Amino acid sequence: MMIKDTYPVAAGDMTVAGDVSARIKRQMKRLGIPSDIMRRVSVCTYEAEINLVIHSMGGEIEFEITAEDIIVRSRDVGPGIPDISKAMTEGWSTASNEVRNMGFGAGMGLPNMKRNADEFSIESTVGVGTNIVMTFHI
Amino acid sequence: MNYYHSVRLNKAKCKGCTVCLKRCPTEAIRIRNNHAQIIDAQCIDCGECIKVCGHHAKYAVTDPLEAIHNFKYKIALPAPTLYAQFQGVHKTEPIIAALMSLGFDDVFEVARGAEIVSYAISQALRNEDKPRPLISSACPAIVRLIQVNFPGLIDNIVDFVSPMEAAAKFAKEEFAAKHGVPMEEIGAFFITPCAAKMTSIKAPIGQRRSYVDGAIAIKDIYKQMSAAIKKGFTMPEIDRASTVGIKWAIPGGETDAVGVRSSLCVDGIANVMAVLEQIENERFRDLMYFEGLACVNGCLGGPLTVENSFVAKNRLRSVMNRTAMKTVNKTSVFENACETLRLNVEIEPNNSRQLEGTMRERIEKSEKINQLEASLPGLDCGSCGSPSCRALAWDIVHGEATELNCVFRLKDRISELAAEMVMLGASTRFNTSKEVDQLEHMSGQLSHDERGDDEQDE
């Protein structure tokens, strides 16, 4: 038995950023996921969602849960990341000043996701898009 | 499990409308059999429903003034909110004097309790390794909200008692020492702006037992106090609170008193929920202190107050301007505040909105709820008696409602039934008409069973 939900995330609209992570969080609360895991999943989902809104041309977040694991997948169509190791460095960001003024784009997103997930993988093709898979063990 | 709640329903006044249903922050209300029902396990006694019900069907149980006579010695603990309730009164002295005239032997300002608690919090922030942000424990409705909706933030809650509790503790200790009387003979009564405080006295969180012996609603003694203020009484000799403690009644007053560099104060329970959601997502990494207040304008907006909260806010500022003491008088009780005021019972999450069973079973149920929710119209109209389509889906899965509670689903079902009846009507009409005889003749198959025996007899 598992749940697998896919939520589309539109690019550019900061006012809807957070909707997907809120829905996923609600589901986890209902399921009684231990609060430490729930917190980590929420932080990662929110970061992924913000990334899709800020950096991509649109994408989707998939939330999968089994009795053993929670898997969050982020897929987007967009510019891709030319140098992933650089992008994984804290404080490195390509976000515009406009985005930074809104309190985002501090270059903490990807490192934060990696830190909070039990397993983290990222692959990106320049000019095509980025895929991230994060696994959390229940 | 038994739950004590101050917030209750007067069934006779309830029209079964959806106003409170839609405003309850923890979705603790259902409309069943034309009346509201409060789900005890989920209610946080915030009093939102009391404020929004146009029929006054929701009310708060508090103690009558007479309850003070259960004790030989009686102490009043006025919330600073009380100082803002009386038109034309811009000083605290007439109010404190009027309280004495109601039969109290002593008054201990909760604003003083607030000063001691503020001191303890600032000490803890300086000397202890605390989670960030620390979340104020002063508003009991917010503490309960966190237990129900944000269990992940329980560890962030300030682990000291509220100013009301601190005031009761020190009031009784001081009175007992001064007059040489046993503690059990002293009753401390909070003059309360809200229902949640009553609940926190009867069913405390973080403490085994409350130091407070009862709560009297501001609105219940307002008339008597107004009359007493007009008559004028002598001010008793008591240690006074400064503006630092009085300001706790205004949103941001607590934050100012604690004196934290990076802090945020939010009033109104919907606003608080939005920010707690963000805190849970770790959006405010630099935030050190969060003051969340369930009521708009904080305690001044409590459901048991009399004055409009915006007017009250102005008046309290004016009261503060005329209060001579601007800084805290650090008496001996401040010294060990961090030890004496520490909560000693762990705050547990409220799991009433969690699915039961093994993880596998929970996933199964959750998926069923998702599917049901998707099949419902998504208007969240509340006509079914549940606050949203999602809540109805939950209720259906738990056997507390059916899909036909949804008026749109019911309408569809009625349309189907109506169509069936039209068909049935048509077929009976054909049965007696020549056309049907022809039809029957042509098909030669329409069985007599389908027409019914009665008509055959005719």
Short mmCIF file of C-alpha atoms in Angstrom, two decimals, chain A residues 6-131:
data_model
loop_
_atom_site.label_atom_id
_atom_site.label_comp_id
_atom_site.label_asym_id
_atom_site.label_seq_id
_atom_site.Cartn_x
_atom_site.Cartn_y
_atom_site.Cartn_z
CA THR A 6 1.75 14.55 -8.08
CA TYR A 7 1.33 18.28 -7.73
CA PRO A 8 2.11 20.71 -10.53
CA VAL A 9 4.08 23.84 -9.61
CA ALA A 10 3.79 26.90 -11.85
CA ALA A 11 6.82 29.11 -12.46
CA GLY A 12 7.07 32.69 -11.29
CA ASP A 13 4.11 33.06 -8.97
CA MET A 14 5.45 33.57 -5.47
CA THR A 15 1.94 33.87 -4.03
CA VAL A 16 1.23 30.17 -4.56
CA ALA A 17 4.65 28.99 -3.39
CA GLY A 18 4.09 26.90 -0.29
CA ASP A 19 0.74 25.44 -1.32
CA VAL A 20 2.17 22.07 -2.29
CA SER A 21 4.32 21.71 0.81
CA ALA A 22 1.32 22.68 2.96
CA ARG A 23 -0.80 19.94 1.35
CA ILE A 24 1.93 17.37 1.81
CA LYS A 25 2.43 18.43 5.40
CA ARG A 26 -1.29 18.09 6.09
CA GLN A 27 -1.22 14.56 4.76
CA MET A 28 1.81 13.68 6.92
CA LYS A 29 0.12 15.07 10.03
CA ARG A 30 -2.92 12.94 9.34
CA LEU A 31 -0.69 9.90 8.94
CA GLY A 32 1.08 10.57 12.21
CA ILE A 33 4.56 10.80 10.73
CA PRO A 34 7.01 11.46 13.62
CA SER A 35 7.50 15.20 13.97
CA ASP A 36 11.24 15.16 13.30
CA ILE A 37 10.76 13.41 9.94
CA MET A 38 7.77 15.59 9.14
CA ARG A 39 9.81 18.70 9.81
CA ARG A 40 12.62 17.55 7.53
CA VAL A 41 10.25 16.55 4.72
CA SER A 42 8.44 19.89 5.02
CA VAL A 43 11.64 21.90 4.87
CA CYS A 44 12.84 19.98 1.80
CA THR A 45 9.50 20.10 -0.01
CA TYR A 46 9.22 23.80 0.61
CA GLU A 47 12.76 24.44 -0.67
CA ALA A 48 12.06 22.34 -3.76
CA GLU A 49 8.81 24.15 -4.39
CA ILE A 50 10.45 27.57 -4.05
CA ASN A 51 13.19 26.46 -6.46
CA LEU A 52 10.59 25.46 -9.06
CA VAL A 53 8.83 28.81 -8.71
CA ILE A 54 12.02 30.91 -8.80
CA HIS A 55 14.37 29.07 -11.15
CA SER A 56 12.37 26.79 -13.43
CA MET A 57 9.84 27.20 -16.21
CA GLY A 58 7.44 25.00 -14.28
CA GLY A 59 7.48 21.48 -12.97
CA GLU A 60 5.98 19.09 -10.51
CA ILE A 61 6.53 17.63 -7.09
CA GLU A 62 5.73 14.01 -6.42
CA PHE A 63 5.06 12.79 -2.94
CA GLU A 64 5.24 9.06 -2.32
CA ILE A 65 4.80 7.31 0.97
CA THR A 66 5.04 3.66 1.88
CA ALA A 67 5.15 2.02 5.30
CA GLU A 68 8.97 2.37 5.22
CA ASP A 69 9.86 5.52 3.32
CA ILE A 70 8.79 8.93 2.16
CA ILE A 71 10.11 9.92 -1.25
CA VAL A 72 9.85 13.45 -2.60
CA ARG A 73 10.71 13.97 -6.27
CA SER A 74 11.05 17.35 -7.90
CA ARG A 75 11.08 17.52 -11.71
CA ASP A 76 11.25 20.66 -13.77
CA VAL A 77 11.64 22.05 -17.22
CA GLY A 78 14.14 24.86 -17.13
CA PRO A 79 17.67 26.14 -17.56
CA GLY A 80 19.27 23.29 -15.61
CA ILE A 81 22.31 23.66 -13.37
CA PRO A 82 25.70 23.86 -15.20
CA ASP A 83 27.84 23.13 -12.14
CA ILE A 84 26.03 21.06 -9.54
CA SER A 85 28.88 21.00 -7.02
CA LYS A 86 28.93 24.80 -7.05
CA ALA A 87 25.15 24.89 -6.62
CA MET A 88 25.50 22.60 -3.63
CA THR A 89 27.76 25.15 -1.90
CA GLU A 90 26.12 27.17 0.84
CA GLY A 91 25.63 30.79 -0.12
CA TRP A 92 25.93 30.25 -3.88
CA SER A 93 22.87 31.42 -5.76
CA THR A 94 21.83 32.67 -9.18
CA ALA A 95 18.66 34.27 -7.84
CA SER A 96 17.85 37.80 -8.99
CA ASN A 97 17.92 40.78 -6.66
CA GLU A 98 14.14 40.89 -6.85
CA VAL A 99 13.92 37.37 -5.48
CA ARG A 100 16.57 38.08 -2.84
CA ASN A 101 14.59 41.09 -1.70
CA MET A 102 11.72 38.75 -0.96
CA GLY A 103 13.91 36.85 1.47
CA PHE A 104 14.80 33.97 -0.84
CA GLY A 105 17.80 33.14 -2.96
CA ALA A 106 20.27 33.00 -0.08
CA GLY A 107 21.95 29.99 -1.64
CA MET A 108 20.80 27.71 1.14
CA GLY A 109 18.17 25.75 -0.77
CA LEU A 110 20.01 22.74 -2.20
CA PRO A 111 22.49 22.34 0.69
CA ASN A 112 19.58 22.54 3.10
CA MET A 113 17.70 19.85 1.18
CA LYS A 114 20.73 17.57 1.18
CA ARG A 115 21.27 18.11 4.90
CA ASN A 116 17.67 17.28 5.80
CA ALA A 117 17.08 14.27 3.53
CA ASP A 118 18.33 10.76 4.40
CA GLU A 119 19.17 10.20 0.74
CA PHE A 120 19.60 12.94 -1.83
CA SER A 121 20.28 12.76 -5.52
CA ILE A 122 20.26 15.43 -8.18
CA GLU A 123 20.72 15.34 -11.92
CA SER A 124 20.49 18.24 -14.26
CA THR A 125 20.86 18.88 -17.97
CA VAL A 126 21.57 22.41 -19.12
CA GLY A 127 18.71 23.72 -21.20
CA VAL A 128 16.46 20.79 -20.29
CA GLY A 129 15.78 20.70 -16.56
CA THR A 130 16.57 19.32 -13.14
CA ASN A 131 15.47 16.22 -11.27
#
